[in-house]
Amino acid sequence: GSSFPLLIESALRRKSITRYCNELVARDYAQFEALLPSSGIDRVTDIGSGYGLIDVFFHRRYGCNLQLVDIESSQERDHNFAARGAGYCSLDTARRFLRDNGVPDARIVTSNPDTAPLPEQASDLVVSLLSLAFHYPFDTYRNYIASNLRRGGTLLIDVRRGAQQDLSLLECFDRRVIVKETAKYDRLMLSGFHKP
């Protein structure tokens, strides 16, 4: 249907929505902050990055380069698990948000796999919260992660319970920690990646 009523409501509640989102992202980050490597994170790749909210925290901690990957928009309005993810963001807005929060523009790479191939850039940490393996199959980026996550790297991912998908790449990590368990998904931090 029409998104106009939602736009009106969000405009009226802008401050409370912004405050809630900030608190939610800060709480999420606090759940896994102590499990993150203390150093050695030069590049973070965020798959299904949305507006890059969590990426501000990674940059503040590590001063790292950020690669945001998202399809930006689609006609899909799927909030369950589907063959293809639905996009609701703007990479331009995400870049602006990151810059407004102290991330130098030179440290930000935005990539839309629907418009261009993803750059082959080695990452120390790959993150996908409520996106890959949650809304659409892990296979979508399996090969990209296998090729671009550095040896010894870390993967932080939300895996939807009961979704039929190939998660065999997750066996290529030395350590697995369940950061958060919900009825719908598990948030996993996997570290010590070794190439399959």
mmCIF file of C-alpha atoms in Angstrom:
data_model
loop_
_atom_site.group_PDB
_atom_site.id
_atom_site.type_symbol
_atom_site.label_atom_id
_atom_site.label_comp_id
_atom_site.label_asym_id
_atom_site.label_seq_id
_atom_site.Cartn_x
_atom_site.Cartn_y
_atom_site.Cartn_z
ATOM 1 C CA GLY A 1 0.000 0.000 0.000
ATOM 2 C CA SER A 2 0.862 3.647 0.252
ATOM 3 C CA SER A 3 3.798 4.570 2.477
ATOM 4 C CA PHE A 4 2.492 8.148 2.903
ATOM 5 C CA PRO A 5 0.875 7.550 6.355
ATOM 6 C CA LEU A 6 4.131 6.006 7.562
ATOM 7 C CA LEU A 7 6.104 9.025 6.340
ATOM 8 C CA ILE A 8 3.756 11.391 8.195
ATOM 9 C CA GLU A 9 3.990 9.341 11.397
ATOM 10 C CA SER A 10 7.789 9.155 11.205
ATOM 11 C CA ALA A 11 8.016 12.934 10.670
ATOM 12 C CA LEU A 12 5.829 13.554 13.733
ATOM 13 C CA ARG A 13 7.856 11.158 15.907
ATOM 14 C CA ARG A 14 11.306 11.909 14.462
ATOM 15 C CA LYS A 15 13.061 12.748 17.742
ATOM 16 C CA SER A 16 11.702 9.774 19.690
ATOM 17 C CA ILE A 17 12.428 7.388 16.797
ATOM 18 C CA THR A 18 15.989 8.718 16.499
ATOM 19 C CA ARG A 19 16.575 8.411 20.241
ATOM 20 C CA TYR A 20 15.174 4.857 20.268
ATOM 21 C CA CYS A 21 17.346 3.806 17.293
ATOM 22 C CA ASN A 22 20.474 5.238 18.917
ATOM 23 C CA GLU A 23 19.758 3.393 22.162
ATOM 24 C CA LEU A 24 18.994 0.139 20.339
ATOM 25 C CA VAL A 25 22.207 0.224 18.287
ATOM 26 C CA ALA A 26 24.291 1.142 21.358
ATOM 27 C CA ARG A 27 22.765 -1.800 23.290
ATOM 28 C CA ASP A 28 23.433 -4.172 20.392
ATOM 29 C CA TYR A 29 27.052 -3.035 20.149
ATOM 30 C CA ALA A 30 27.544 -3.368 23.915
ATOM 31 C CA GLN A 31 26.449 -7.033 23.705
ATOM 32 C CA PHE A 32 29.441 -8.028 21.600
ATOM 33 C CA GLU A 33 31.987 -5.246 22.217
ATOM 34 C CA ALA A 34 34.029 -7.277 24.732
ATOM 35 C CA LEU A 35 34.216 -10.197 22.276
ATOM 36 C CA LEU A 36 35.725 -8.113 19.486
ATOM 37 C CA PRO A 37 39.463 -8.247 18.848
ATOM 38 C CA SER A 38 41.264 -5.523 20.783
ATOM 39 C CA SER A 39 43.186 -4.439 17.683
ATOM 40 C CA GLY A 40 44.083 -5.468 14.160
ATOM 41 C CA ILE A 41 40.830 -4.403 12.511
ATOM 42 C CA ASP A 42 41.723 -2.302 9.479
ATOM 43 C CA ARG A 43 38.617 -2.941 7.351
ATOM 44 C CA VAL A 44 35.037 -3.789 8.321
ATOM 45 C CA THR A 45 32.593 -4.944 5.661
ATOM 46 C CA ASP A 46 28.935 -4.543 6.626
ATOM 47 C CA ILE A 47 26.597 -6.586 4.420
ATOM 48 C CA GLY A 48 23.057 -5.227 4.492
ATOM 49 C CA SER A 49 24.404 -2.128 6.200
ATOM 50 C CA GLY A 50 21.255 -0.020 6.080
ATOM 51 C CA TYR A 51 22.282 3.450 7.169
ATOM 52 C CA GLY A 52 25.556 2.311 8.767
ATOM 53 C CA LEU A 53 24.457 2.953 12.346
ATOM 54 C CA ILE A 54 26.550 0.175 13.926
ATOM 55 C CA ASP A 55 29.537 1.094 11.753
ATOM 56 C CA VAL A 56 30.080 4.332 13.667
ATOM 57 C CA PHE A 57 30.948 2.207 16.705
ATOM 58 C CA PHE A 58 33.453 0.121 14.747
ATOM 59 C CA HIS A 59 35.146 3.235 13.405
ATOM 60 C CA ARG A 60 35.298 4.868 16.843
ATOM 61 C CA ARG A 61 36.961 1.776 18.285
ATOM 62 C CA TYR A 62 39.381 0.922 15.477
ATOM 63 C CA GLY A 63 39.653 3.994 13.215
ATOM 64 C CA CYS A 64 39.070 1.445 10.446
ATOM 65 C CA ASN A 65 37.970 1.608 6.843
ATOM 66 C CA LEU A 66 34.305 0.784 6.304
ATOM 67 C CA GLN A 67 32.757 -0.968 3.350
ATOM 68 C CA LEU A 68 28.969 -0.741 3.343
ATOM 69 C CA VAL A 69 27.145 -3.215 1.103
ATOM 70 C CA ASP A 70 23.438 -2.843 0.454
ATOM 71 C CA ILE A 71 21.004 -3.068 -2.438
ATOM 72 C CA GLU A 72 19.539 0.287 -1.348
ATOM 73 C CA SER A 73 15.993 -0.263 -2.514
ATOM 74 C CA SER A 74 13.703 -2.826 -4.081
ATOM 75 C CA GLN A 75 10.057 -3.403 -4.750
ATOM 76 C CA GLU A 76 10.120 -6.219 -2.187
ATOM 77 C CA ARG A 77 8.575 -5.595 1.246
ATOM 78 C CA ASP A 78 9.603 -8.901 2.794
ATOM 79 C CA HIS A 79 10.333 -8.980 6.522
ATOM 80 C CA ASN A 80 10.651 -12.757 6.744
ATOM 81 C CA PHE A 81 13.165 -15.070 5.078
ATOM 82 C CA ALA A 82 13.085 -14.916 1.279
ATOM 83 C CA ALA A 83 15.233 -15.877 -1.693
ATOM 84 C CA ARG A 84 16.230 -12.233 -2.123
ATOM 85 C CA GLY A 85 16.538 -9.423 0.404
ATOM 86 C CA ALA A 86 14.438 -6.281 0.391
ATOM 87 C CA GLY A 87 16.276 -2.956 0.432
ATOM 88 C CA TYR A 88 15.193 0.085 2.429
ATOM 89 C CA CYS A 89 18.228 2.325 2.613
ATOM 90 C CA SER A 90 20.267 4.900 0.777
ATOM 91 C CA LEU A 91 24.021 4.475 0.588
ATOM 92 C CA ASP A 92 24.347 8.228 0.047
ATOM 93 C CA THR A 93 22.463 8.849 3.285
ATOM 94 C CA ALA A 94 24.602 6.241 5.055
ATOM 95 C CA ARG A 95 27.782 7.955 3.847
ATOM 96 C CA ARG A 96 26.454 11.323 5.031
ATOM 97 C CA PHE A 97 25.518 9.842 8.415
ATOM 98 C CA LEU A 98 28.990 8.365 8.871
ATOM 99 C CA ARG A 99 30.696 11.623 7.873
ATOM 100 C CA ASP A 100 28.437 13.569 10.262
ATOM 101 C CA ASN A 101 29.599 11.216 13.003
ATOM 102 C CA GLY A 102 33.310 11.691 12.427
ATOM 103 C CA VAL A 103 34.203 9.062 9.829
ATOM 104 C CA PRO A 104 36.450 10.579 7.142
ATOM 105 C CA ASP A 105 34.999 10.215 3.651
ATOM 106 C CA ALA A 106 38.206 8.508 2.481
ATOM 107 C CA ARG A 107 37.505 5.682 4.969
ATOM 108 C CA ILE A 108 34.055 4.890 3.487
ATOM 109 C CA VAL A 109 33.352 2.644 0.500
ATOM 110 C CA THR A 110 29.727 2.048 -0.459
ATOM 111 C CA SER A 111 28.765 -0.816 -2.755
ATOM 112 C CA ASN A 112 25.473 -1.779 -4.344
ATOM 113 C CA PRO A 113 25.841 -5.298 -5.816
ATOM 114 C CA ASP A 114 22.804 -4.688 -8.039
ATOM 115 C CA THR A 115 24.629 -1.918 -9.909
ATOM 116 C CA ALA A 116 28.302 -2.998 -9.869
ATOM 117 C CA PRO A 117 30.458 -5.936 -8.775
ATOM 118 C CA LEU A 118 31.652 -5.730 -5.178
ATOM 119 C CA PRO A 119 35.264 -4.605 -4.836
ATOM 120 C CA GLU A 120 37.688 -7.330 -3.855
ATOM 121 C CA GLN A 121 38.956 -5.879 -0.572
ATOM 122 C CA ALA A 122 40.307 -7.990 2.261
ATOM 123 C CA SER A 123 38.363 -7.439 5.484
ATOM 124 C CA ASP A 124 39.272 -8.254 9.054
ATOM 125 C CA LEU A 125 35.651 -8.213 10.211
ATOM 126 C CA VAL A 126 32.494 -8.966 8.227
ATOM 127 C CA VAL A 127 29.227 -7.957 9.867
ATOM 128 C CA SER A 128 25.650 -8.658 8.850
ATOM 129 C CA LEU A 129 23.023 -7.885 11.463
ATOM 130 C CA LEU A 130 19.419 -8.791 10.656
ATOM 131 C CA SER A 131 20.290 -9.158 6.969
ATOM 132 C CA LEU A 132 22.354 -11.991 5.433
ATOM 133 C CA ALA A 133 21.239 -15.414 6.779
ATOM 134 C CA PHE A 134 18.350 -13.626 8.499
ATOM 135 C CA HIS A 135 16.282 -12.134 5.638
ATOM 136 C CA TYR A 136 17.931 -13.916 2.682
ATOM 137 C CA PRO A 137 20.221 -16.934 2.229
ATOM 138 C CA PHE A 138 23.814 -16.968 3.388
ATOM 139 C CA ASP A 139 24.750 -18.313 -0.065
ATOM 140 C CA THR A 140 24.111 -14.839 -1.497
ATOM 141 C CA TYR A 141 27.497 -13.670 -0.154
ATOM 142 C CA ARG A 142 29.142 -16.963 0.832
ATOM 143 C CA ASN A 143 31.789 -16.848 -1.901
ATOM 144 C CA TYR A 144 32.457 -13.165 -1.328
ATOM 145 C CA ILE A 145 33.066 -13.756 2.384
ATOM 146 C CA ALA A 146 35.211 -16.835 1.699
ATOM 147 C CA SER A 147 37.375 -14.823 -0.722
ATOM 148 C CA ASN A 148 37.591 -11.521 1.148
ATOM 149 C CA LEU A 149 37.655 -12.289 4.862
ATOM 150 C CA ARG A 150 41.292 -12.360 5.984
ATOM 151 C CA ARG A 151 42.757 -15.483 7.528
ATOM 152 C CA GLY A 152 42.060 -15.237 11.269
ATOM 153 C CA GLY A 153 39.201 -12.790 10.608
ATOM 154 C CA THR A 154 35.890 -12.444 12.419
ATOM 155 C CA LEU A 155 32.290 -12.803 11.238
ATOM 156 C CA LEU A 156 29.393 -11.332 13.216
ATOM 157 C CA ILE A 157 26.070 -12.520 11.830
ATOM 158 C CA ASP A 158 22.417 -13.079 12.728
ATOM 159 C CA VAL A 159 21.204 -16.513 11.600
ATOM 160 C CA ARG A 160 17.458 -17.061 11.361
ATOM 161 C CA ARG A 161 16.290 -20.210 13.095
ATOM 162 C CA GLY A 162 14.632 -22.816 10.915
ATOM 163 C CA ALA A 163 15.610 -21.246 7.572
ATOM 164 C CA GLN A 164 16.863 -23.807 5.080
ATOM 165 C CA GLN A 165 20.278 -22.544 3.990
ATOM 166 C CA ASP A 166 23.852 -23.724 3.581
ATOM 167 C CA LEU A 167 25.895 -22.501 6.527
ATOM 168 C CA SER A 168 28.861 -24.821 5.985
ATOM 169 C CA LEU A 169 31.283 -21.876 5.722
ATOM 170 C CA LEU A 170 30.640 -21.226 9.418
ATOM 171 C CA GLU A 171 32.622 -24.403 10.115
ATOM 172 C CA CYS A 172 35.760 -22.592 8.844
ATOM 173 C CA PHE A 173 36.165 -20.663 12.103
ATOM 174 C CA ASP A 174 38.116 -21.730 15.176
ATOM 175 C CA ARG A 175 35.798 -20.107 17.721
ATOM 176 C CA ARG A 176 32.020 -19.666 17.828
ATOM 177 C CA VAL A 177 30.175 -17.606 20.432
ATOM 178 C CA ILE A 178 26.420 -17.154 20.620
ATOM 179 C CA VAL A 179 26.133 -13.463 21.496
ATOM 180 C CA LYS A 180 22.349 -13.336 21.580
ATOM 181 C CA GLU A 181 19.570 -15.907 21.333
ATOM 182 C CA THR A 182 16.016 -14.994 20.394
ATOM 183 C CA ALA A 183 13.018 -17.018 19.285
ATOM 184 C CA LYS A 184 13.706 -15.913 15.701
ATOM 185 C CA TYR A 185 17.510 -15.883 15.356
ATOM 186 C CA ASP A 186 20.930 -16.407 16.920
ATOM 187 C CA ARG A 187 23.577 -13.680 16.800
ATOM 188 C CA LEU A 188 26.897 -15.423 16.279
ATOM 189 C CA MET A 189 30.451 -14.153 16.520
ATOM 190 C CA LEU A 190 32.834 -16.459 14.718
ATOM 191 C CA SER A 191 36.569 -15.814 14.853
ATOM 192 C CA GLY A 192 39.769 -17.394 13.615
ATOM 193 C CA PHE A 193 38.700 -17.805 9.987
ATOM 194 C CA HIS A 194 40.607 -20.309 7.860
ATOM 195 C CA LYS A 195 39.935 -20.564 4.137
ATOM 196 C CA PRO A 196 37.809 -23.535 3.046
#
